[in-house]
Coordinates of C-alpha atoms in Angstrom, one line a residue:
Chain A
X1 CA 44.3 -11.0 -90.0
X2 CA 47.7 -12.6 -90.5
X3 CA 50.1 -10.4 -88.7
X4 CA 53.8 -11.0 -88.8
X5 CA 56.5 -9.0 -87.2
X6 CA 59.1 -9.5 -89.9
X7 CA 59.7 -11.6 -93.0
X8 CA 62.3 -13.9 -91.5
X9 CA 60.8 -17.1 -92.8
X10 CA 64.1 -19.1 -92.8
X11 CA 64.3 -22.5 -91.1
X12 CA 67.5 -23.0 -89.2
X13 CA 68.9 -26.4 -87.9
X14 CA 71.5 -26.5 -85.2
X15 CA 73.6 -29.7 -85.0
X16 CA 75.8 -29.8 -82.0
X17 CA 76.4 -32.4 -79.3
X18 CA 76.6 -29.8 -76.5
X19 CA 73.1 -29.2 -75.2
X20 CA 73.9 -25.6 -74.0
X21 CA 75.1 -24.6 -77.5
X22 CA 72.0 -26.2 -79.2
X23 CA 69.7 -24.6 -76.7
X24 CA 71.2 -21.1 -76.7
X25 CA 71.5 -20.9 -80.5
X26 CA 67.9 -22.2 -81.2
X27 CA 66.5 -19.9 -78.5
X28 CA 68.4 -17.0 -80.0
X29 CA 67.1 -17.7 -83.5
X30 CA 63.5 -18.1 -82.2
X31 CA 63.8 -14.7 -80.5
X32 CA 65.0 -13.4 -83.8
X33 CA 61.8 -14.7 -85.5
X34 CA 63.2 -17.7 -87.3
X35 CA 62.0 -21.2 -87.1
X36 CA 64.7 -23.2 -85.5
X37 CA 65.3 -26.9 -84.7
X38 CA 68.2 -28.9 -83.3
X39 CA 69.9 -32.2 -83.5
X40 CA 72.5 -33.7 -81.0
X41 CA 74.3 -35.9 -83.5
X42 CA 74.6 -36.9 -87.2
X43 CA 72.0 -39.6 -87.0
X44 CA 69.4 -37.2 -85.5
X45 CA 70.4 -34.6 -88.0
X46 CA 70.0 -36.9 -91.0
X47 CA 66.6 -38.0 -89.7
X48 CA 65.4 -34.4 -89.6
X49 CA 66.8 -33.7 -93.1
X50 CA 64.5 -33.4 -96.1
X51 CA 65.3 -31.5 -99.3
X52 CA 64.2 -27.9 -98.9
X53 CA 63.2 -28.2 -95.2
X54 CA 66.2 -26.3 -93.8
X55 CA 67.6 -23.1 -95.3
X56 CA 70.6 -22.8 -93.0
X57 CA 72.3 -25.6 -91.0
X58 CA 74.8 -24.8 -88.3
X59 CA 77.0 -27.8 -88.0
X60 CA 79.5 -28.5 -85.2
X61 CA 82.7 -29.8 -86.7
X62 CA 83.2 -32.3 -83.9
X63 CA 80.3 -34.7 -83.4
X64 CA 80.2 -38.1 -81.8
X65 CA 80.0 -41.0 -84.4
X66 CA 80.2 -39.2 -87.7
X67 CA 82.1 -35.9 -87.6
X68 CA 80.9 -32.6 -89.1
X69 CA 82.9 -32.9 -92.2
X70 CA 81.4 -36.3 -93.1
X71 CA 78.0 -35.0 -92.2
X72 CA 78.5 -32.0 -94.4
X73 CA 79.0 -34.3 -97.4
X74 CA 75.9 -36.3 -96.5
X75 CA 73.8 -33.2 -96.1
X76 CA 75.0 -31.8 -99.4
X77 CA 74.0 -35.0 -101.2
X78 CA 70.5 -34.9 -99.6
X79 CA 69.9 -31.1 -99.9
X80 CA 72.5 -29.4 -102.1
X81 CA 70.7 -26.1 -101.6
X82 CA 71.0 -25.9 -97.9
X83 CA 73.5 -23.3 -96.6
X84 CA 76.0 -24.9 -94.2
X85 CA 77.8 -22.9 -91.5
X86 CA 80.3 -24.7 -89.4
X87 CA 80.6 -24.2 -85.7
X88 CA 84.1 -24.6 -84.4
X89 CA 86.3 -24.0 -81.3
X90 CA 89.6 -22.1 -81.8
X91 CA 91.5 -25.4 -82.0
X92 CA 89.8 -26.6 -85.2
X93 CA 89.9 -23.5 -87.4
X94 CA 92.0 -25.5 -89.9
X95 CA 89.3 -28.0 -90.3
X96 CA 86.8 -25.2 -90.7
X97 CA 88.8 -23.8 -93.5
X98 CA 88.8 -27.2 -95.1
X99 CA 85.1 -27.4 -94.8
X100 CA 84.8 -24.0 -96.6
X101 CA 86.7 -25.6 -99.5
X102 CA 84.2 -28.4 -99.4
X103 CA 81.3 -25.9 -99.9
X104 CA 80.4 -24.6 -96.5
X105 CA 79.2 -21.0 -96.6
X106 CA 81.2 -19.8 -93.5
X107 CA 82.2 -20.9 -90.1
X108 CA 81.7 -19.4 -86.6
X109 CA 84.1 -19.8 -83.7
X110 CA 82.6 -20.5 -80.2
X111 CA 81.7 -18.2 -78.5
X112 CA 80.5 -16.0 -81.4
X113 CA 79.8 -12.3 -81.2
X114 CA 76.0 -11.8 -81.4
X115 CA 76.5 -9.0 -83.9
X116 CA 78.6 -11.2 -86.2
X117 CA 76.1 -14.0 -86.0
X118 CA 73.2 -11.7 -86.7
X119 CA 74.8 -10.2 -89.8
X120 CA 76.0 -13.6 -91.0
X121 CA 72.4 -15.1 -90.9
X122 CA 71.0 -11.9 -92.5
X123 CA 73.5 -12.1 -95.3
X124 CA 72.8 -15.8 -95.9
X125 CA 69.1 -15.1 -96.2
X126 CA 69.6 -12.2 -98.5
X127 CA 71.9 -14.2 -100.7
X128 CA 69.5 -17.2 -100.8
X129 CA 66.6 -14.8 -101.6
X130 CA 68.5 -13.2 -104.5
X131 CA 69.6 -16.6 -105.8
X132 CA 66.1 -18.0 -105.8
X133 CA 64.7 -14.7 -107.4
X134 CA 67.4 -14.9 -110.0
X135 CA 66.5 -18.5 -110.9
X136 CA 62.8 -17.7 -111.0
X137 CA 63.3 -14.7 -113.2
X138 CA 65.5 -16.6 -115.6
X139 CA 62.9 -19.4 -115.8
X140 CA 60.2 -16.9 -116.5
X141 CA 62.2 -15.2 -119.2
X142 CA 63.0 -18.6 -120.8
X143 CA 59.5 -19.8 -120.5
X144 CA 57.9 -16.7 -121.9
X145 CA 60.1 -16.0 -124.8
X146 CA 61.9 -19.1 -126.0
X147 CA 61.6 -19.6 -129.8
X148 CA 60.8 -23.1 -128.8
X149 CA 57.4 -21.8 -127.8
X150 CA 56.6 -21.4 -131.4
X151 CA 55.6 -24.8 -132.6
X152 CA 56.4 -26.2 -136.0
X153 CA 58.8 -28.6 -137.8
X154 CA 57.7 -28.0 -141.3
X155 CA 60.2 -26.5 -143.8
X156 CA 58.1 -23.4 -144.0
X157 CA 58.4 -22.8 -140.2
X158 CA 62.1 -23.8 -140.2
X159 CA 62.6 -20.9 -142.6
X160 CA 60.7 -18.5 -140.2
X161 CA 62.9 -19.7 -137.3
X162 CA 66.0 -19.0 -139.3
X163 CA 64.8 -15.5 -140.1
X164 CA 64.1 -14.8 -136.5
X165 CA 67.5 -15.9 -135.4
X166 CA 69.1 -13.8 -138.1
X167 CA 67.3 -10.6 -137.4
X168 CA 66.8 -10.8 -133.6
X169 CA 70.3 -9.7 -132.6
X170 CA 70.2 -6.7 -135.0
X171 CA 68.3 -3.5 -134.4
X172 CA 66.6 -3.7 -137.8
X173 CA 62.9 -2.9 -138.1
X174 CA 60.9 -6.1 -138.9
X175 CA 57.6 -6.5 -140.6
X176 CA 55.7 -9.7 -139.9
X177 CA 53.2 -10.7 -142.5
X178 CA 50.6 -13.4 -142.0
X179 CA 47.0 -14.2 -141.9
X180 CA 45.0 -13.5 -138.8
X181 CA 45.7 -16.1 -136.1
X182 CA 49.1 -17.2 -137.4
X183 CA 50.9 -16.0 -134.2
X184 CA 52.5 -12.8 -135.4
X185 CA 52.8 -11.4 -131.8
X186 CA 54.6 -14.6 -130.7
X187 CA 57.1 -14.1 -133.5
X188 CA 57.5 -10.4 -132.4
X189 CA 58.1 -11.5 -128.8
X190 CA 60.6 -14.1 -129.9
X191 CA 62.6 -11.5 -131.8
X192 CA 62.5 -9.1 -128.8
X193 CA 63.6 -11.8 -126.3
X194 CA 66.5 -12.8 -128.5
X195 CA 67.7 -9.3 -128.9
X196 CA 69.9 -7.2 -126.6
X197 CA 66.8 -5.3 -125.6
X198 CA 65.2 -8.3 -123.9
X199 CA 65.6 -6.8 -120.4
X200 CA 63.5 -3.8 -121.5
X201 CA 59.8 -3.9 -122.2
X202 CA 58.1 -4.9 -125.4
X203 CA 55.0 -2.7 -125.8
X204 CA 52.2 -3.9 -128.1
X205 CA 49.9 -1.4 -129.8
X206 CA 46.9 -2.9 -131.5
X207 CA 46.5 -0.4 -134.3
X208 CA 43.3 -2.0 -135.5
X209 CA 41.6 -1.0 -132.3
X210 CA 42.6 2.6 -132.3
X211 CA 40.1 5.3 -133.1
X212 CA 41.3 8.0 -135.4
X213 CA 41.4 10.8 -132.9
X214 CA 43.0 8.9 -130.1
X215 CA 45.9 7.3 -132.0
X216 CA 48.2 10.3 -131.4
X217 CA 47.6 10.2 -127.7
X218 CA 48.1 6.4 -127.6
X219 CA 51.4 6.7 -129.4
X220 CA 52.9 9.7 -127.7
X221 CA 50.9 10.3 -124.5
X222 CA 49.3 13.5 -123.4
X223 CA 49.7 16.3 -120.9
X224 CA 47.1 17.0 -118.3
X225 CA 44.3 19.1 -119.9
X226 CA 45.5 18.4 -123.5
X227 CA 41.9 17.6 -124.5
X228 CA 38.6 17.0 -122.8
X229 CA 39.0 14.0 -120.6
X230 CA 42.7 14.3 -120.3
X231 CA 42.6 14.6 -116.5
X232 CA 46.2 13.3 -115.9
X233 CA 49.4 13.3 -117.7
X234 CA 49.8 10.0 -119.5
X235 CA 52.8 8.3 -121.1
X236 CA 52.4 7.1 -124.6
X237 CA 53.4 3.7 -125.9
X238 CA 56.6 4.9 -127.5
X239 CA 57.7 6.4 -124.2
X240 CA 56.9 3.2 -122.4
X241 CA 58.9 1.2 -125.0
X242 CA 62.1 3.3 -124.3
X243 CA 65.0 0.9 -124.4
X244 CA 62.9 -1.9 -125.6
X245 CA 60.7 -2.8 -128.5
X246 CA 57.4 -1.4 -129.8
X247 CA 55.2 -3.9 -131.6
X248 CA 52.6 -2.3 -133.9
X249 CA 50.0 -5.0 -134.6
X250 CA 47.7 -4.5 -137.6
X251 CA 49.8 -1.6 -138.7
X252 CA 47.9 -1.5 -142.0
X253 CA 44.9 0.0 -140.2
X254 CA 46.6 3.2 -139.2
X255 CA 44.8 6.3 -140.5
X256 CA 46.7 8.7 -142.8
X257 CA 47.4 11.4 -140.2
X258 CA 48.9 8.8 -137.8
X259 CA 50.9 7.4 -140.6
X260 CA 52.7 10.8 -140.9
X261 CA 53.2 10.9 -137.1
X262 CA 54.6 7.4 -137.1
X263 CA 57.0 8.2 -139.9
X264 CA 58.3 11.2 -138.1
X265 CA 58.9 9.4 -134.8
X266 CA 60.6 6.5 -136.6
X267 CA 63.0 8.9 -138.3
X268 CA 63.6 11.4 -135.5
X269 CA 63.3 9.0 -132.5
X270 CA 61.8 11.9 -130.6
X271 CA 58.3 13.5 -130.2
X272 CA 56.3 15.7 -127.9
X273 CA 53.3 14.6 -125.9
X274 CA 49.8 15.8 -127.1
X275 CA 49.4 19.2 -125.5
X276 CA 53.0 19.4 -124.4
X277 CA 56.2 21.1 -125.6
X278 CA 58.9 19.0 -124.0
X279 CA 60.8 17.0 -126.6
X280 CA 61.1 13.4 -125.5
X281 CA 63.8 11.3 -126.9
X282 CA 63.2 7.6 -127.2
X283 CA 65.3 4.6 -128.2
X284 CA 63.2 1.7 -129.5
X285 CA 63.2 -1.1 -132.0
X286 CA 60.2 -1.3 -134.3
X287 CA 58.4 -4.5 -135.1
X288 CA 55.1 -4.4 -136.9
X289 CA 52.6 -6.9 -138.2
X290 CA 50.0 -6.9 -140.8
X291 CA 47.5 -9.3 -142.3
X292 CA 46.7 -6.9 -145.2
X293 CA 48.5 -6.6 -148.5
X294 CA 50.3 -3.4 -147.7
X295 CA 51.9 -3.2 -151.2
X296 CA 48.4 -3.1 -152.7
X297 CA 47.4 -0.4 -150.1
X298 CA 50.4 1.6 -151.2
X299 CA 49.4 1.3 -154.8
X300 CA 45.9 2.3 -154.0
X301 CA 47.2 5.3 -152.1
X302 CA 45.8 4.1 -148.8
X303 CA 49.2 3.6 -147.1
X304 CA 52.2 6.0 -147.3
X305 CA 54.9 4.5 -149.5
X306 CA 57.8 6.1 -147.5
X307 CA 56.4 4.6 -144.3
X308 CA 56.0 1.2 -145.9
X309 CA 59.6 1.1 -146.8
X310 CA 60.6 2.3 -143.4
X311 CA 58.6 -0.5 -141.8
X312 CA 59.4 -3.2 -144.3
X313 CA 63.2 -3.3 -143.9
X314 CA 63.2 -7.0 -143.0
X315 CA 60.2 -9.1 -143.7
X316 CA 59.0 -12.4 -142.2
X317 CA 56.1 -14.2 -143.7
X318 CA 54.3 -16.7 -141.6
X319 CA 52.6 -19.4 -143.7
X320 CA 49.0 -20.1 -142.9
X321 CA 48.3 -23.4 -141.2
X322 CA 46.8 -25.0 -144.4
X323 CA 50.2 -24.5 -146.0
X324 CA 52.1 -26.4 -143.3
X325 CA 49.8 -29.2 -142.6
X326 CA 52.6 -31.4 -141.4
X327 CA 52.7 -29.2 -138.3
X328 CA 49.0 -29.9 -137.4
X329 CA 49.5 -33.1 -135.3
X330 CA 52.3 -31.4 -133.4
X331 CA 50.3 -28.3 -132.7
X332 CA 47.2 -30.3 -131.8
X333 CA 49.2 -32.4 -129.2
X334 CA 50.9 -29.2 -127.9
X335 CA 47.6 -27.5 -127.3
X336 CA 46.0 -30.6 -125.9
X337 CA 48.7 -31.0 -123.3
X338 CA 48.8 -27.4 -122.4
X339 CA 45.0 -26.8 -122.3
X340 CA 44.0 -30.1 -120.7
X341 CA 46.3 -29.2 -117.7
X342 CA 44.8 -25.7 -117.3
X343 CA 41.2 -26.9 -117.8
X344 CA 41.9 -29.8 -115.5
X345 CA 40.5 -32.5 -117.8
X346 CA 42.1 -35.8 -118.4
X347 CA 42.2 -35.5 -122.2
X348 CA 45.3 -37.4 -123.4
X349 CA 44.9 -37.8 -127.2
X350 CA 42.9 -37.8 -130.4
X351 CA 41.0 -40.6 -132.1
X352 CA 42.3 -41.5 -135.5
X353 CA 39.3 -40.0 -137.2
X354 CA 39.5 -36.8 -135.2
X355 CA 43.1 -36.4 -136.1
X356 CA 42.3 -37.0 -139.8
X357 CA 39.6 -34.3 -139.6
X358 CA 42.0 -31.9 -137.9
X359 CA 44.6 -32.5 -140.6
X360 CA 42.0 -32.1 -143.4
X361 CA 40.3 -28.9 -142.2
X362 CA 41.6 -25.8 -143.9
X363 CA 41.8 -23.6 -140.8
X364 CA 40.8 -20.2 -142.0
X365 CA 41.5 -18.8 -138.5
X366 CA 44.9 -20.5 -138.4
X367 CA 46.6 -21.5 -135.1
X368 CA 44.2 -19.3 -133.0
X369 CA 41.2 -21.1 -134.4
X370 CA 42.9 -24.5 -133.8
X371 CA 43.7 -23.5 -130.2
X372 CA 40.0 -22.5 -129.6
X373 CA 38.7 -25.6 -131.3
X374 CA 40.9 -27.9 -129.2
X375 CA 40.0 -26.0 -126.0
X376 CA 36.3 -26.5 -126.8
X377 CA 36.8 -30.1 -127.6
X378 CA 38.6 -30.8 -124.3
X379 CA 35.7 -29.2 -122.5
X380 CA 33.0 -31.2 -124.2
X381 CA 35.0 -34.5 -124.4
X382 CA 33.6 -37.3 -122.3
X383 CA 36.4 -39.7 -122.7
X384 CA 40.2 -39.1 -122.5
X385 CA 40.5 -39.3 -126.2
X386 CA 39.0 -36.4 -128.3
X387 CA 36.6 -37.8 -131.0
X388 CA 35.2 -36.3 -134.2
X389 CA 32.0 -35.4 -132.3
X390 CA 33.9 -33.2 -129.8
X391 CA 35.4 -31.1 -132.6
X392 CA 33.7 -27.9 -133.5
X393 CA 34.8 -28.0 -137.1
X394 CA 32.0 -27.5 -139.7
X395 CA 31.3 -30.8 -141.5
X396 CA 31.3 -29.2 -144.9
X397 CA 34.8 -28.0 -144.4
X398 CA 36.2 -31.3 -143.1
X399 CA 37.7 -32.5 -146.3
X400 CA 38.4 -29.3 -148.2
X401 CA 41.5 -30.1 -150.1
X402 CA 44.6 -28.0 -150.8
X403 CA 43.7 -28.0 -154.5
X404 CA 40.9 -25.6 -154.8
X405 CA 40.2 -26.3 -158.5
X406 CA 36.6 -26.8 -159.4
X407 CA 37.2 -30.4 -160.2
X408 CA 38.9 -31.0 -156.8
X409 CA 36.1 -29.2 -154.9
X410 CA 33.5 -31.2 -156.9
X411 CA 35.2 -34.5 -156.0
X412 CA 35.4 -33.6 -152.3
X413 CA 31.8 -32.4 -152.2
X414 CA 30.5 -35.6 -153.9
X415 CA 32.6 -37.7 -151.6
X416 CA 31.2 -35.8 -148.6
X417 CA 27.6 -36.2 -149.7
X418 CA 28.0 -39.9 -150.5
X419 CA 29.5 -40.4 -147.1
X420 CA 26.7 -38.6 -145.3
X421 CA 24.1 -40.5 -147.2
X422 CA 25.8 -43.9 -146.6
X423 CA 26.4 -44.2 -150.4
X424 CA 22.7 -44.2 -151.1
X425 CA 23.0 -43.1 -154.8
X426 CA 19.4 -42.0 -155.2
X427 CA 19.4 -39.7 -152.1
X428 CA 22.9 -38.4 -153.0
X429 CA 21.9 -37.6 -156.5
X430 CA 18.8 -35.7 -155.3
X431 CA 20.9 -33.7 -152.9
X432 CA 23.5 -32.9 -155.6
X433 CA 20.8 -32.0 -158.0
X434 CA 22.0 -34.4 -160.7
X435 CA 20.6 -37.7 -162.1
X436 CA 21.9 -41.1 -160.9
X437 CA 23.6 -41.8 -164.2
X438 CA 25.6 -38.5 -163.9
X439 CA 26.5 -39.4 -160.3
X440 CA 27.7 -42.9 -161.4
X441 CA 29.8 -41.2 -164.1
X442 CA 31.4 -38.8 -161.6
X443 CA 32.1 -41.6 -159.1
X444 CA 33.9 -43.5 -161.8
X445 CA 35.7 -40.3 -163.0
X446 CA 37.0 -39.4 -159.6
X447 CA 37.6 -43.0 -158.6
X448 CA 35.5 -42.7 -155.5
X449 CA 35.0 -45.8 -153.4
X450 CA 32.8 -46.7 -150.5
X451 CA 34.8 -47.3 -147.3
X452 CA 34.3 -50.8 -146.0
Chain B
X1 CA 48.2 -11.3 -64.6
X2 CA 51.0 -9.7 -62.6
X3 CA 54.5 -8.9 -63.7
X4 CA 57.1 -9.6 -61.0
X5 CA 60.6 -8.0 -61.0
X6 CA 63.3 -9.6 -59.0
X7 CA 66.6 -7.7 -58.5
X8 CA 69.7 -9.9 -58.6
X9 CA 73.0 -8.2 -57.6
X10 CA 71.4 -5.0 -58.7
X11 CA 72.5 -2.1 -56.5
X12 CA 70.4 0.8 -57.8
X13 CA 66.9 0.8 -56.2
X14 CA 65.8 4.0 -57.8
X15 CA 66.7 2.7 -61.2
X16 CA 64.8 -0.5 -60.4
X17 CA 61.7 1.6 -59.6
X18 CA 62.0 3.4 -62.9
X19 CA 62.2 0.1 -64.7
X20 CA 59.1 -1.2 -62.9
X21 CA 57.1 1.9 -63.9
X22 CA 58.2 1.7 -67.5
X23 CA 57.3 -2.0 -67.7
X24 CA 53.9 -1.4 -66.1
X25 CA 53.2 1.4 -68.6
X26 CA 54.3 -0.7 -71.5
X27 CA 52.2 -3.8 -70.7
X28 CA 49.4 -2.0 -68.8
X29 CA 49.7 -4.6 -66.1
X30 CA 50.5 -4.3 -62.4
X31 CA 54.1 -4.8 -61.4
X32 CA 55.4 -6.0 -58.1
X33 CA 59.0 -6.0 -57.0
X34 CA 60.1 -9.2 -55.2
X35 CA 62.8 -8.9 -52.5
X36 CA 64.0 -12.5 -52.3
X37 CA 67.2 -12.6 -54.4
X38 CA 69.0 -15.9 -54.8
X39 CA 72.8 -16.4 -55.0
X40 CA 74.2 -16.3 -58.6
X41 CA 77.4 -18.1 -57.9
X42 CA 76.4 -21.4 -59.5
X43 CA 75.8 -19.6 -62.8
X44 CA 79.2 -17.9 -62.7
X45 CA 81.9 -19.0 -65.2
X46 CA 85.3 -18.0 -63.9
X47 CA 87.0 -18.4 -67.3
X48 CA 84.6 -16.0 -69.0
X49 CA 84.0 -13.9 -65.9
X50 CA 80.4 -13.9 -66.8
X51 CA 77.0 -15.3 -65.6
X52 CA 75.1 -17.8 -67.5
X53 CA 71.7 -16.2 -68.3
X54 CA 70.1 -19.5 -69.2
X55 CA 70.8 -20.8 -65.7
X56 CA 69.4 -17.6 -64.2
X57 CA 66.2 -18.1 -66.3
X58 CA 65.8 -21.6 -64.9
X59 CA 66.2 -20.3 -61.3
X60 CA 63.7 -17.5 -62.0
X61 CA 61.1 -20.1 -63.1
X62 CA 61.3 -21.8 -59.8
X63 CA 60.7 -18.5 -58.0
X64 CA 57.6 -17.4 -59.9
X65 CA 55.1 -16.7 -57.1
X66 CA 52.1 -17.9 -59.1
X67 CA 51.0 -19.7 -62.3
X68 CA 49.6 -16.7 -64.2
X69 CA 52.5 -14.3 -64.1
X70 CA 55.8 -13.2 -65.7
X71 CA 59.0 -12.8 -63.8
X72 CA 61.8 -10.5 -64.9
X73 CA 65.3 -10.7 -63.3
X74 CA 67.2 -7.4 -63.3
X75 CA 70.9 -7.6 -62.7
X76 CA 74.1 -5.6 -63.1
X77 CA 76.3 -8.7 -63.8
X78 CA 77.6 -9.5 -67.3
X79 CA 75.5 -12.2 -68.9
X80 CA 76.3 -14.8 -71.5
X81 CA 74.8 -17.8 -73.3
X82 CA 77.3 -20.5 -74.1
X83 CA 77.5 -20.0 -77.8
X84 CA 77.6 -16.1 -77.7
X85 CA 80.2 -13.8 -76.3
X86 CA 77.6 -11.8 -74.3
X87 CA 73.9 -11.0 -74.1
X88 CA 72.0 -7.9 -72.8
X89 CA 69.3 -10.2 -71.6
X90 CA 67.5 -13.5 -72.3
X91 CA 63.9 -14.6 -72.3
X92 CA 61.7 -17.6 -72.8
X93 CA 59.6 -16.9 -76.0
X94 CA 56.0 -17.6 -75.0
X95 CA 57.3 -18.5 -71.5
X96 CA 57.3 -17.0 -68.1
X97 CA 60.8 -15.8 -67.3
X98 CA 63.2 -13.1 -68.6
X99 CA 66.4 -11.6 -67.4
X100 CA 68.1 -8.3 -68.3
X101 CA 71.4 -6.8 -67.4
X102 CA 72.6 -3.2 -67.1
X103 CA 76.2 -4.3 -67.3
X104 CA 76.9 -3.6 -71.0
X105 CA 74.4 -0.7 -71.1
X106 CA 76.7 1.6 -69.1
X107 CA 78.6 4.2 -71.0
X108 CA 81.5 3.9 -68.6
X109 CA 82.2 0.3 -69.8
X110 CA 83.2 1.9 -73.2
X111 CA 85.4 4.6 -71.7
X112 CA 82.7 7.3 -71.7
X113 CA 81.6 9.4 -68.8
X114 CA 78.7 8.0 -66.7
X115 CA 75.3 8.9 -68.1
X116 CA 72.6 7.8 -65.7
X117 CA 69.8 9.1 -67.9
X118 CA 71.0 7.1 -70.9
X119 CA 71.4 4.0 -68.7
X120 CA 67.9 4.3 -67.4
X121 CA 66.5 4.6 -70.9
X122 CA 68.5 1.7 -72.3
X123 CA 67.6 -0.6 -69.3
X124 CA 63.9 0.3 -69.6
X125 CA 63.9 -0.6 -73.3
X126 CA 65.7 -3.9 -72.8
X127 CA 63.5 -4.8 -69.9
X128 CA 60.4 -4.2 -72.0
X129 CA 62.0 -6.0 -75.0
X130 CA 62.8 -9.2 -72.9
X131 CA 59.4 -9.3 -71.2
X132 CA 57.7 -8.9 -74.6
X133 CA 59.4 -12.1 -75.7
X134 CA 57.6 -13.9 -72.9
X135 CA 54.4 -12.8 -74.5
X136 CA 55.5 -14.4 -77.7
X137 CA 56.8 -11.4 -79.6
X138 CA 60.0 -11.9 -81.7
X139 CA 62.4 -9.4 -83.1
X140 CA 61.0 -6.7 -85.4
X141 CA 62.4 -5.1 -88.5
X142 CA 61.2 -1.6 -87.6
X143 CA 64.4 0.2 -86.4
X144 CA 62.5 2.3 -83.9
X145 CA 60.4 -0.5 -82.4
X146 CA 61.4 -1.6 -78.9
X147 CA 61.4 -5.2 -80.3
X148 CA 64.2 -4.4 -82.8
X149 CA 67.3 -6.3 -81.8
X150 CA 70.5 -4.3 -81.5
X151 CA 73.8 -5.8 -80.5
X152 CA 75.7 -2.6 -79.6
X153 CA 74.6 -0.5 -76.6
X154 CA 74.7 2.8 -78.4
X155 CA 72.4 1.4 -81.1
X156 CA 69.7 0.8 -78.4
X157 CA 69.5 4.6 -78.3
X158 CA 68.0 4.6 -81.8
X159 CA 64.9 2.7 -80.8
X160 CA 61.9 3.9 -78.8
X161 CA 60.5 2.5 -75.6
X162 CA 57.3 1.9 -77.6
X163 CA 56.1 -1.0 -79.8
X164 CA 55.5 -0.4 -83.5
X165 CA 51.9 -0.8 -84.8
X166 CA 52.3 -4.4 -85.7
X167 CA 54.0 -5.4 -82.5
X168 CA 51.5 -3.4 -80.4
X169 CA 48.5 -5.3 -82.0
X170 CA 50.3 -8.6 -81.5
X171 CA 51.0 -7.8 -77.9
X172 CA 47.4 -6.7 -77.3
X173 CA 46.2 -10.0 -78.6
X174 CA 48.6 -12.0 -76.5
X175 CA 48.0 -9.9 -73.3
X176 CA 44.3 -9.9 -73.9
X177 CA 44.2 -13.7 -74.3
X178 CA 46.0 -14.2 -71.0
X179 CA 43.5 -14.5 -68.2
X180 CA 43.8 -11.7 -65.7

């Protein structure tokens, strides 16, 4: 069991040429639960200095050799984050004030009141903790929600980025359209994190996974005993999103009854929990996503028209990966770098053939499929470079072209079969179910050539 | 393991007995009062009109009767360490010696009427606090724990004579490890 009496984990260095001052201060700090060390002069202090080793440095203004002011400069150049507190006698208060201007946190005059010293150190630690928490939180927010996290340099994605930047600062409802795996949730998070609501939560509801009877409870929560199994009062997603953003993924899958409930809460911004009477007011921004053609669903009467217009105030369409092939190498390298580090494998690149295959594949599962394919390739790869054999892409799909016309598909298929058969015309013709003359004719027609 | 108490310019024998009982109860160890005081003059600073507690600690170490013991000096003089204006006491963390003073624990020093009961309670707490340092305990965040550090006499009244749960476990481990 790791027992500690307090959370005073600060390291304190006392630099003073008077042994009695060094001793009494370090002892006092040790009694107080800190880790303390001492140095008699500037040379010893500099020897003991490493970036991040000492949190607080008590520094005598008058030291033999190099004085405290000079040492303060040297310390700041080695460890700019260390908090420096000058120790002074009454006679040198002017110098102490000068040191404050140079960046020291405070100064103490010998002898110091124990209460003052105690509060001073506690305040420094509190301030340092807040500062480091602040930096960490900022980094986390930046890391999680930067638009830069969305990878793409193609004109199609540049348009998406522009739309995100335009709509994010407003409170407008956004509908994100795109095939499965195109990163709709990432776009929703980017909008949220670039809005004034970013310090409040973004709550995701996967509408595709909701069973009809439970959607209402999921949206609005329920009171204890509202239905069988409701043993506790539970907050719904709209209540949880108060102040922030609610992201309804696969919104096209919502059943008709829930569509009516959804419309009501969007209009009134208030609701009651299932089994409850209390009216709960909420303030949220709505972002939804769909991979279905909702306009068609509206025409077919499967999706409420009024709800559709409420949701589709501002629309962002994410192009499928096959329509922004120029982003494929960038995405591949991004995932390789990110995943290789987390899997702890030394994969550093792709062979030329592997990259050609990645670029040629039509990626029906979009970026999600690509991420999974690269993760698998990293796992199975034996060398640092990913080869064609490592890729889990079906061979028949390798060269499926953008142009899906019958002619283009025929050309690609004949090319594939010839390649697989090593340009053995007889075998290839057998597989294709045509005679050799027809095959020769098609080779000529499509200008197919054996790779040398 | 024996705890020794050595009175140094400490005039109140009855109070000394109270402190020795409190210390014995707190550490569950036998306490013996030594009657061989040493002169404190070398530790006196005429400019500050105070006694250097670090010097007293060094003298106490020389007077520890045996290897496996702790020695607590109890005095009524005003104590200081060079860098601080005063201390209620001082101890060697994980060492053998500690010293505690009743000087600044007296209400009359702050213009209040004498209060022997309060003085007794404060001195008992500070004696236990300083001795616990010699067993390796450091200051505790719990305001009511005897290991909480207060710098004003009246604040000492907030805390108990007892150790909080964590400090009690730590102390048990430390005392248990010491051969008796």
